[in-house]
Amino acid sequence: MSANHNPLEQFAIHYFTDVPEVMGMNLNFSNSSLFMVLVVLAVSAFMILSMKKKSLIPGRWQSMAELSYEMVANTIKSNVGNEGRDYFPLIFTVFMFVLVSNLAGMLPYSFTVTSHIAVTFTLASFIFLGVTLIAILKHGVKFFGFFLPHGTPWWMAPLMVFIELFAYLARPVSLSIRLAANMMAGHTMMKVIAGFVVGLGFALGWAPLALLVVLTGFEIFVAILQAYIFTVLTCVYLNDAIHLH
Amino acid sequence: MTGDDKLPSLEELERSIKKAKERISEKENGQTNSGGAMRVSIDLLSGVIVGSLVGYYLDKWLGTLPLFFIICFFLGVAGSGLNIYRSAQRDNKKNS
């Protein structure tokens, strides 16, 4: 009765509707979309309901909401400076979405939205395009001076421009791959070791079970850390756009 | 209140200024570095991917396979090296 469960089956997309394609786009509602909706509802409910009382001395929920606000505000202040305060809604949305989707993937039988490159690459490319647009709108044509660092000798200038251009283009790719790879690798490892627990049975299954407990704790830490790293890097790219080095 | 309140001495002032400075720098040092364990490998991989894709599509558009592919591949590797250097520099600036 060796049912070989594929550890990668947890990343499969299942559709709940059966709508025909519109202009080549698949508009069906999938389990990924369901969890994205749940994440957005959870974050909105948390922030709106916690701040309902608006008391001067915060209760427990309100102080958690204020804590999350302050954490993102401090990150922006230390990475972007005071001009970054205009972009607080964007950074807060990105941080809360990635954090709660990463953590929601740790619940049993759930689906990790950010483990798909499609999701993280879309997020990272929109951030990249938005930051580039902000830089062009703020600095005009001088934005292209970003690609020539100060003090390069004239004979190295064309080469440096191309290398800087590739380094700039590699940013959204690395941002997206980092998040997706961390999530996918963590969940795959948990599934594989859980398979060991079942496979080794009652007698020997305790050892991989203990490892699984430790791994789950580590995965929760990685979920929070990766959300934080994603946000910090977004702030760094925003700082590059606003201050142009 | 009896008028025997001595003004704080210069040494006490200096000590409290130093403690305040340490507190401020400690608060800023609570940030993790921008990458962590998989930083170098993922940055390297993304540079290679971007360089190869740009080179390949440039070649398909201009019909000069594999010239641009090779050039852009190495430029992508150099670009990823620049990214790694910059993020290491950023972490050193935060920690020092």
mmCIF file of C-alpha atoms in Angstrom:
data_model
loop_
_atom_site.group_PDB
_atom_site.id
_atom_site.type_symbol
_atom_site.label_atom_id
_atom_site.label_comp_id
_atom_site.label_asym_id
_atom_site.label_seq_id
_atom_site.Cartn_x
_atom_site.Cartn_y
_atom_site.Cartn_z
ATOM 1 C CA MET A 1 0.000 0.000 0.000
ATOM 2 C CA SER A 2 2.884 2.329 -0.717
ATOM 3 C CA ALA A 3 1.015 5.395 -1.842
ATOM 4 C CA ASN A 4 3.815 7.505 -3.283
ATOM 5 C CA HIS A 5 2.692 11.023 -2.570
ATOM 6 C CA ASN A 6 4.537 13.529 -4.680
ATOM 7 C CA PRO A 7 6.039 16.206 -2.393
ATOM 8 C CA LEU A 8 5.548 18.755 -5.172
ATOM 9 C CA GLU A 9 1.822 18.091 -5.402
ATOM 10 C CA GLN A 10 1.163 20.807 -2.819
ATOM 11 C CA PHE A 11 2.078 23.470 -5.389
ATOM 12 C CA ALA A 12 -0.485 22.350 -7.965
ATOM 13 C CA ILE A 13 -3.130 24.849 -9.038
ATOM 14 C CA HIS A 14 -6.750 23.712 -8.884
ATOM 15 C CA TYR A 15 -9.482 25.746 -10.503
ATOM 16 C CA PHE A 16 -12.895 26.173 -8.924
ATOM 17 C CA THR A 17 -14.674 27.688 -11.927
ATOM 18 C CA ASP A 18 -14.774 26.815 -15.598
ATOM 19 C CA VAL A 19 -14.952 30.104 -17.453
ATOM 20 C CA PRO A 20 -13.800 30.172 -21.107
ATOM 21 C CA GLU A 21 -10.649 32.079 -22.002
ATOM 22 C CA VAL A 22 -10.950 35.791 -22.702
ATOM 23 C CA MET A 23 -8.348 37.080 -25.178
ATOM 24 C CA GLY A 24 -5.968 34.284 -24.241
ATOM 25 C CA MET A 25 -6.204 34.976 -20.510
ATOM 26 C CA ASN A 26 -7.204 32.276 -18.085
ATOM 27 C CA LEU A 27 -9.794 33.939 -15.854
ATOM 28 C CA ASN A 28 -10.658 30.977 -13.669
ATOM 29 C CA PHE A 29 -10.657 31.291 -9.906
ATOM 30 C CA SER A 30 -7.951 29.032 -8.492
ATOM 31 C CA ASN A 31 -6.836 27.997 -5.010
ATOM 32 C CA SER A 32 -4.044 30.566 -5.365
ATOM 33 C CA SER A 33 -6.594 33.330 -5.970
ATOM 34 C CA LEU A 34 -8.652 32.071 -3.034
ATOM 35 C CA PHE A 35 -5.721 32.368 -0.667
ATOM 36 C CA MET A 36 -4.778 35.785 -2.006
ATOM 37 C CA VAL A 37 -8.333 36.976 -1.294
ATOM 38 C CA LEU A 38 -8.187 35.452 2.190
ATOM 39 C CA VAL A 39 -4.844 37.139 2.897
ATOM 40 C CA VAL A 40 -6.132 40.546 1.815
ATOM 41 C CA LEU A 41 -9.306 40.106 3.894
ATOM 42 C CA ALA A 42 -7.268 39.040 6.911
ATOM 43 C CA VAL A 43 -4.882 42.001 6.748
ATOM 44 C CA SER A 44 -7.703 44.497 6.147
ATOM 45 C CA ALA A 45 -9.793 43.044 8.965
ATOM 46 C CA PHE A 46 -6.794 43.104 11.312
ATOM 47 C CA MET A 47 -5.950 46.752 10.639
ATOM 48 C CA ILE A 48 -9.504 48.091 10.443
ATOM 49 C CA LEU A 49 -10.954 46.243 13.414
ATOM 50 C CA SER A 50 -7.916 46.775 15.644
ATOM 51 C CA MET A 51 -7.983 50.528 15.175
ATOM 52 C CA LYS A 52 -11.729 50.869 15.673
ATOM 53 C CA LYS A 53 -11.493 52.052 19.267
ATOM 54 C CA LYS A 54 -8.765 54.649 18.576
ATOM 55 C CA SER A 55 -7.997 54.890 22.282
ATOM 56 C CA LEU A 56 -5.036 56.926 23.438
ATOM 57 C CA ILE A 57 -3.713 54.039 25.511
ATOM 58 C CA PRO A 58 -3.884 51.104 23.117
ATOM 59 C CA GLY A 59 -5.349 47.755 23.994
ATOM 60 C CA ARG A 60 -3.777 44.532 22.770
ATOM 61 C CA TRP A 61 -5.051 44.496 19.175
ATOM 62 C CA GLN A 62 -4.498 48.200 18.666
ATOM 63 C CA SER A 63 -0.935 47.999 19.919
ATOM 64 C CA MET A 64 -0.245 45.136 17.486
ATOM 65 C CA ALA A 65 -1.573 47.233 14.612
ATOM 66 C CA GLU A 66 0.482 50.220 15.776
ATOM 67 C CA LEU A 67 3.531 47.970 16.133
ATOM 68 C CA SER A 68 3.272 46.773 12.529
ATOM 69 C CA TYR A 69 2.827 50.377 11.358
ATOM 70 C CA GLU A 70 5.840 51.522 13.348
ATOM 71 C CA MET A 71 8.023 48.668 12.134
ATOM 72 C CA VAL A 72 7.433 49.510 8.481
ATOM 73 C CA ALA A 73 7.796 53.241 9.179
ATOM 74 C CA ASN A 74 11.164 52.646 10.870
ATOM 75 C CA THR A 75 12.332 50.477 7.995
ATOM 76 C CA ILE A 76 11.433 53.220 5.540
ATOM 77 C CA LYS A 77 13.075 55.901 7.664
ATOM 78 C CA SER A 78 16.360 54.031 8.007
ATOM 79 C CA ASN A 79 16.527 52.880 4.380
ATOM 80 C CA VAL A 80 14.975 55.712 2.406
ATOM 81 C CA GLY A 81 14.986 58.716 4.702
ATOM 82 C CA ASN A 82 12.241 61.217 5.198
ATOM 83 C CA GLU A 83 11.228 61.492 1.543
ATOM 84 C CA GLY A 84 10.202 57.858 1.679
ATOM 85 C CA ARG A 85 7.231 58.645 3.869
ATOM 86 C CA ASP A 86 5.206 59.418 0.752
ATOM 87 C CA TYR A 87 5.579 55.800 -0.310
ATOM 88 C CA PHE A 88 4.546 54.281 2.997
ATOM 89 C CA PRO A 89 1.214 52.817 1.748
ATOM 90 C CA LEU A 90 3.005 50.893 -1.024
ATOM 91 C CA ILE A 91 5.703 49.474 1.246
ATOM 92 C CA PHE A 92 3.195 48.615 3.973
ATOM 93 C CA THR A 93 0.931 46.814 1.509
ATOM 94 C CA VAL A 94 3.844 44.840 0.060
ATOM 95 C CA PHE A 95 5.138 43.905 3.507
ATOM 96 C CA MET A 96 1.794 42.817 4.958
ATOM 97 C CA PHE A 97 0.784 40.895 1.836
ATOM 98 C CA VAL A 98 4.046 38.939 1.616
ATOM 99 C CA LEU A 99 4.218 38.375 5.372
ATOM 100 C CA VAL A 100 0.669 37.094 5.782
ATOM 101 C CA SER A 101 0.778 34.940 2.634
ATOM 102 C CA ASN A 102 4.050 33.383 3.786
ATOM 103 C CA LEU A 103 2.611 32.699 7.242
ATOM 104 C CA ALA A 104 -0.716 31.470 5.864
ATOM 105 C CA GLY A 105 1.230 28.838 3.950
ATOM 106 C CA MET A 106 2.344 27.397 7.283
ATOM 107 C CA LEU A 107 -1.226 26.476 8.217
ATOM 108 C CA PRO A 108 -2.102 22.832 7.487
ATOM 109 C CA TYR A 109 -3.862 22.137 4.177
ATOM 110 C CA SER A 110 -3.278 25.660 2.959
ATOM 111 C CA PHE A 111 -1.642 26.875 -0.219
ATOM 112 C CA THR A 112 1.483 29.042 -0.216
ATOM 113 C CA VAL A 113 0.736 31.853 -2.619
ATOM 114 C CA THR A 114 4.293 33.191 -2.719
ATOM 115 C CA SER A 115 5.869 29.860 -3.622
ATOM 116 C CA HIS A 116 4.997 30.387 -7.278
ATOM 117 C CA ILE A 117 7.399 32.379 -9.437
ATOM 118 C CA ALA A 118 4.372 33.721 -11.323
ATOM 119 C CA VAL A 119 3.164 35.510 -8.193
ATOM 120 C CA THR A 120 6.519 36.746 -6.913
ATOM 121 C CA PHE A 121 7.777 37.796 -10.338
ATOM 122 C CA THR A 122 4.615 39.812 -10.954
ATOM 123 C CA LEU A 123 5.036 41.490 -7.572
ATOM 124 C CA ALA A 124 8.733 42.164 -8.165
ATOM 125 C CA SER A 125 8.272 43.451 -11.739
ATOM 126 C CA PHE A 126 5.532 45.859 -10.692
ATOM 127 C CA ILE A 127 7.758 47.142 -7.903
ATOM 128 C CA PHE A 128 10.681 47.431 -10.344
ATOM 129 C CA LEU A 129 8.618 49.235 -12.993
ATOM 130 C CA GLY A 130 7.091 51.509 -10.369
ATOM 131 C CA VAL A 131 10.470 52.422 -8.895
ATOM 132 C CA THR A 132 11.932 53.083 -12.352
ATOM 133 C CA LEU A 133 8.940 55.255 -13.211
ATOM 134 C CA ILE A 134 9.344 57.182 -9.956
ATOM 135 C CA ALA A 135 13.018 57.769 -10.787
ATOM 136 C CA ILE A 136 12.279 58.939 -14.337
ATOM 137 C CA LEU A 137 9.465 61.240 -13.210
ATOM 138 C CA LYS A 138 11.616 62.703 -10.461
ATOM 139 C CA HIS A 139 14.918 63.133 -12.241
ATOM 140 C CA GLY A 140 13.969 63.221 -15.915
ATOM 141 C CA VAL A 141 16.747 62.430 -18.319
ATOM 142 C CA LYS A 142 19.344 62.543 -15.518
ATOM 143 C CA PHE A 143 18.056 59.127 -14.480
ATOM 144 C CA PHE A 144 20.300 57.561 -17.095
ATOM 145 C CA GLY A 145 23.284 59.064 -15.315
ATOM 146 C CA PHE A 146 22.576 56.461 -12.646
ATOM 147 C CA PHE A 147 24.266 53.880 -14.838
ATOM 148 C CA LEU A 148 27.615 55.664 -14.868
ATOM 149 C CA PRO A 149 29.107 55.699 -11.355
ATOM 150 C CA HIS A 150 31.148 58.639 -10.238
ATOM 151 C CA GLY A 151 34.798 58.557 -11.123
ATOM 152 C CA THR A 152 35.034 55.847 -13.766
ATOM 153 C CA PRO A 153 37.848 56.454 -16.280
ATOM 154 C CA TRP A 154 36.617 57.369 -19.766
ATOM 155 C CA TRP A 155 37.866 54.232 -21.455
ATOM 156 C CA MET A 156 35.874 52.044 -19.073
ATOM 157 C CA ALA A 157 32.667 54.062 -19.334
ATOM 158 C CA PRO A 158 30.774 52.113 -22.062
ATOM 159 C CA LEU A 159 31.562 48.785 -20.417
ATOM 160 C CA MET A 160 30.514 50.073 -17.010
ATOM 161 C CA VAL A 161 27.212 51.357 -18.419
ATOM 162 C CA PHE A 162 26.351 47.923 -19.771
ATOM 163 C CA ILE A 163 27.396 46.141 -16.587
ATOM 164 C CA GLU A 164 25.370 48.571 -14.478
ATOM 165 C CA LEU A 165 22.402 48.086 -16.805
ATOM 166 C CA PHE A 166 22.510 44.325 -16.353
ATOM 167 C CA ALA A 167 22.909 44.707 -12.608
ATOM 168 C CA TYR A 168 19.832 46.946 -12.585
ATOM 169 C CA LEU A 169 17.807 44.497 -14.675
ATOM 170 C CA ALA A 170 18.842 41.599 -12.456
ATOM 171 C CA ARG A 171 17.174 43.213 -9.435
ATOM 172 C CA PRO A 172 13.543 42.117 -9.974
ATOM 173 C CA VAL A 173 14.716 38.645 -10.993
ATOM 174 C CA SER A 174 16.736 38.172 -7.828
ATOM 175 C CA LEU A 175 13.966 39.675 -5.682
ATOM 176 C CA SER A 176 11.381 37.255 -7.058
ATOM 177 C CA ILE A 177 13.563 34.144 -7.141
ATOM 178 C CA ARG A 178 14.743 34.657 -3.564
ATOM 179 C CA LEU A 179 11.206 34.689 -2.163
ATOM 180 C CA ALA A 180 9.815 31.897 -4.355
ATOM 181 C CA ALA A 181 12.824 29.605 -3.876
ATOM 182 C CA ASN A 182 12.849 30.020 -0.097
ATOM 183 C CA MET A 183 9.149 29.243 0.176
ATOM 184 C CA MET A 184 9.159 26.341 -2.267
ATOM 185 C CA ALA A 185 12.295 24.742 -0.828
ATOM 186 C CA GLY A 186 11.035 24.980 2.735
ATOM 187 C CA HIS A 187 7.653 23.484 2.007
ATOM 188 C CA THR A 188 9.088 20.726 -0.186
ATOM 189 C CA MET A 189 11.497 19.736 2.558
ATOM 190 C CA MET A 190 8.714 19.629 5.115
ATOM 191 C CA LYS A 191 6.633 17.410 2.828
ATOM 192 C CA VAL A 192 9.545 15.029 2.175
ATOM 193 C CA ILE A 193 10.367 14.610 5.862
ATOM 194 C CA ALA A 194 6.686 14.177 6.665
ATOM 195 C CA GLY A 195 6.726 11.372 4.108
ATOM 196 C CA PHE A 196 9.570 9.798 6.092
ATOM 197 C CA VAL A 197 7.481 9.939 9.258
ATOM 198 C CA VAL A 198 4.685 7.977 7.639
ATOM 199 C CA GLY A 199 7.080 5.651 5.880
ATOM 200 C CA LEU A 200 9.095 4.701 8.968
ATOM 201 C CA GLY A 201 5.907 3.888 10.820
ATOM 202 C CA PHE A 202 5.236 3.745 14.532
ATOM 203 C CA ALA A 203 8.590 2.408 15.706
ATOM 204 C CA LEU A 204 11.078 4.716 14.027
ATOM 205 C CA GLY A 205 8.803 7.577 12.992
ATOM 206 C CA TRP A 206 9.577 9.659 16.068
ATOM 207 C CA ALA A 207 12.970 10.850 14.842
ATOM 208 C CA PRO A 208 11.787 12.547 11.625
ATOM 209 C CA LEU A 209 8.793 13.842 13.586
ATOM 210 C CA ALA A 210 11.101 15.680 15.990
ATOM 211 C CA LEU A 211 13.031 17.037 13.013
ATOM 212 C CA LEU A 212 9.730 18.144 11.481
ATOM 213 C CA VAL A 213 8.856 20.111 14.618
ATOM 214 C CA VAL A 214 12.182 21.953 14.475
ATOM 215 C CA LEU A 215 11.793 22.481 10.724
ATOM 216 C CA THR A 216 8.311 23.969 11.145
ATOM 217 C CA GLY A 217 9.660 26.476 13.636
ATOM 218 C CA PHE A 218 12.498 27.315 11.258
ATOM 219 C CA GLU A 219 10.064 27.724 8.365
ATOM 220 C CA ILE A 220 7.989 30.237 10.333
ATOM 221 C CA PHE A 221 11.184 32.202 10.998
ATOM 222 C CA VAL A 222 12.134 32.039 7.306
ATOM 223 C CA ALA A 223 8.633 33.205 6.298
ATOM 224 C CA ILE A 224 8.891 36.315 8.455
ATOM 225 C CA LEU A 225 12.537 36.955 7.506
ATOM 226 C CA GLN A 226 11.909 36.652 3.760
ATOM 227 C CA ALA A 227 8.985 39.072 3.970
ATOM 228 C CA TYR A 228 11.245 41.507 5.816
ATOM 229 C CA ILE A 229 14.096 41.099 3.305
ATOM 230 C CA PHE A 230 11.684 41.657 0.400
ATOM 231 C CA THR A 231 10.499 44.892 2.011
ATOM 232 C CA VAL A 232 14.006 46.102 2.893
ATOM 233 C CA LEU A 233 15.212 45.533 -0.674
ATOM 234 C CA THR A 234 12.174 47.362 -2.035
ATOM 235 C CA CYS A 235 13.093 50.287 0.238
ATOM 236 C CA VAL A 236 16.712 50.159 -0.970
ATOM 237 C CA TYR A 237 15.629 50.267 -4.639
ATOM 238 C CA LEU A 238 13.245 53.110 -3.789
ATOM 239 C CA ASN A 239 16.133 54.948 -2.129
ATOM 240 C CA ASP A 240 18.224 54.488 -5.268
ATOM 241 C CA ALA A 241 15.368 55.900 -7.331
ATOM 242 C CA ILE A 242 14.708 58.908 -5.116
ATOM 243 C CA HIS A 243 18.292 59.806 -4.296
ATOM 244 C CA LEU A 244 20.039 58.480 -7.427
ATOM 245 C CA HIS A 245 22.974 57.008 -5.512
ATOM 246 C CA MET B 1 13.066 73.091 47.107
ATOM 247 C CA THR B 2 16.358 73.759 48.788
ATOM 248 C CA GLY B 3 18.833 75.311 46.482
ATOM 249 C CA ASP B 4 21.494 72.694 46.765
ATOM 250 C CA ASP B 5 20.894 71.044 43.361
ATOM 251 C CA LYS B 6 24.280 70.859 41.727
ATOM 252 C CA LEU B 7 24.364 71.184 37.963
ATOM 253 C CA PRO B 8 25.412 67.899 36.303
ATOM 254 C CA SER B 9 29.158 67.795 35.809
ATOM 255 C CA LEU B 10 30.710 67.622 32.382
ATOM 256 C CA GLU B 11 31.653 63.964 32.873
ATOM 257 C CA GLU B 12 28.086 63.013 33.692
ATOM 258 C CA LEU B 13 26.853 64.859 30.620
ATOM 259 C CA GLU B 14 29.423 63.105 28.440
ATOM 260 C CA ARG B 15 28.424 59.728 29.832
ATOM 261 C CA SER B 16 24.721 60.280 29.179
ATOM 262 C CA ILE B 17 25.448 61.539 25.642
ATOM 263 C CA LYS B 18 27.496 58.419 24.916
ATOM 264 C CA LYS B 19 24.759 56.192 26.281
ATOM 265 C CA ALA B 20 22.154 57.947 24.137
ATOM 266 C CA LYS B 21 24.355 57.558 21.061
ATOM 267 C CA GLU B 22 24.784 53.843 21.749
ATOM 268 C CA ARG B 23 21.060 53.458 22.147
ATOM 269 C CA ILE B 24 20.416 55.125 18.795
ATOM 270 C CA SER B 25 23.031 53.088 16.939
ATOM 271 C CA GLU B 26 21.777 49.874 18.559
ATOM 272 C CA LYS B 27 18.285 50.572 17.307
ATOM 273 C CA GLU B 28 19.570 50.949 13.778
ATOM 274 C CA ASN B 29 21.685 47.822 14.079
ATOM 275 C CA GLY B 30 18.668 45.632 14.713
ATOM 276 C CA GLN B 31 18.308 45.158 10.967
ATOM 277 C CA THR B 32 19.374 41.953 9.327
ATOM 278 C CA ASN B 33 21.560 42.096 6.271
ATOM 279 C CA SER B 34 19.889 42.315 2.891
ATOM 280 C CA GLY B 35 20.159 38.743 1.759
ATOM 281 C CA GLY B 36 21.347 36.320 4.339
ATOM 282 C CA ALA B 37 22.271 32.779 3.528
ATOM 283 C CA MET B 38 21.213 32.456 -0.102
ATOM 284 C CA ARG B 39 22.218 35.975 -1.111
ATOM 285 C CA VAL B 40 25.265 35.207 -3.239
ATOM 286 C CA SER B 41 23.846 32.186 -5.051
ATOM 287 C CA ILE B 42 20.523 33.814 -5.921
ATOM 288 C CA ASP B 43 22.136 37.072 -7.039
ATOM 289 C CA LEU B 44 24.581 35.173 -9.228
ATOM 290 C CA LEU B 45 21.834 33.044 -10.732
ATOM 291 C CA SER B 46 19.620 36.025 -11.512
ATOM 292 C CA GLY B 47 22.492 37.840 -13.244
ATOM 293 C CA VAL B 48 23.144 34.797 -15.419
ATOM 294 C CA ILE B 49 19.449 34.453 -16.265
ATOM 295 C CA VAL B 50 19.016 38.115 -17.168
ATOM 296 C CA GLY B 51 22.199 38.171 -19.238
ATOM 297 C CA SER B 52 21.306 34.997 -21.130
ATOM 298 C CA LEU B 53 17.721 36.083 -21.854
ATOM 299 C CA VAL B 54 18.718 39.548 -23.046
ATOM 300 C CA GLY B 55 21.528 38.119 -25.172
ATOM 301 C CA TYR B 56 19.347 35.405 -26.682
ATOM 302 C CA TYR B 57 16.510 37.713 -27.678
ATOM 303 C CA LEU B 58 18.944 40.321 -28.975
ATOM 304 C CA ASP B 59 20.486 37.603 -31.143
ATOM 305 C CA LYS B 60 17.136 36.391 -32.393
ATOM 306 C CA TRP B 61 16.200 39.949 -33.337
ATOM 307 C CA LEU B 62 19.515 40.680 -35.066
ATOM 308 C CA GLY B 63 20.169 37.121 -36.271
ATOM 309 C CA THR B 64 23.741 36.982 -34.917
ATOM 310 C CA LEU B 65 23.625 33.863 -32.741
ATOM 311 C CA PRO B 66 25.695 33.224 -30.640
ATOM 312 C CA LEU B 67 27.706 36.436 -30.510
ATOM 313 C CA PHE B 68 25.474 38.630 -28.369
ATOM 314 C CA PHE B 69 24.454 35.693 -26.236
ATOM 315 C CA ILE B 70 28.034 35.132 -25.097
ATOM 316 C CA ILE B 71 28.750 38.827 -24.594
ATOM 317 C CA CYS B 72 25.568 39.443 -22.636
ATOM 318 C CA PHE B 73 26.126 36.279 -20.611
ATOM 319 C CA PHE B 74 29.433 37.585 -19.316
ATOM 320 C CA LEU B 75 28.017 41.075 -18.827
ATOM 321 C CA GLY B 76 25.217 39.503 -16.790
ATOM 322 C CA VAL B 77 27.735 37.655 -14.628
ATOM 323 C CA ALA B 78 29.638 40.905 -14.094
ATOM 324 C CA GLY B 79 26.382 42.671 -13.265
ATOM 325 C CA SER B 80 25.477 40.079 -10.671
ATOM 326 C CA GLY B 81 28.959 40.406 -9.185
ATOM 327 C CA LEU B 82 28.338 44.155 -8.913
ATOM 328 C CA ASN B 83 25.035 43.495 -7.136
ATOM 329 C CA ILE B 84 26.706 41.145 -4.663
ATOM 330 C CA TYR B 85 29.490 43.661 -4.011
ATOM 331 C CA ARG B 86 26.970 46.451 -3.454
ATOM 332 C CA SER B 87 24.838 44.445 -1.024
ATOM 333 C CA ALA B 88 27.935 43.382 0.936
ATOM 334 C CA GLN B 89 29.023 47.024 1.065
ATOM 335 C CA ARG B 90 25.567 47.990 2.305
ATOM 336 C CA ASP B 91 25.708 45.411 5.084
ATOM 337 C CA ASN B 92 29.156 46.568 6.167
ATOM 338 C CA LYS B 93 27.939 50.148 6.240
ATOM 339 C CA LYS B 94 25.008 49.146 8.447
ATOM 340 C CA ASN B 95 27.085 47.121 10.856
ATOM 341 C CA SER B 96 29.944 49.548 11.332
#
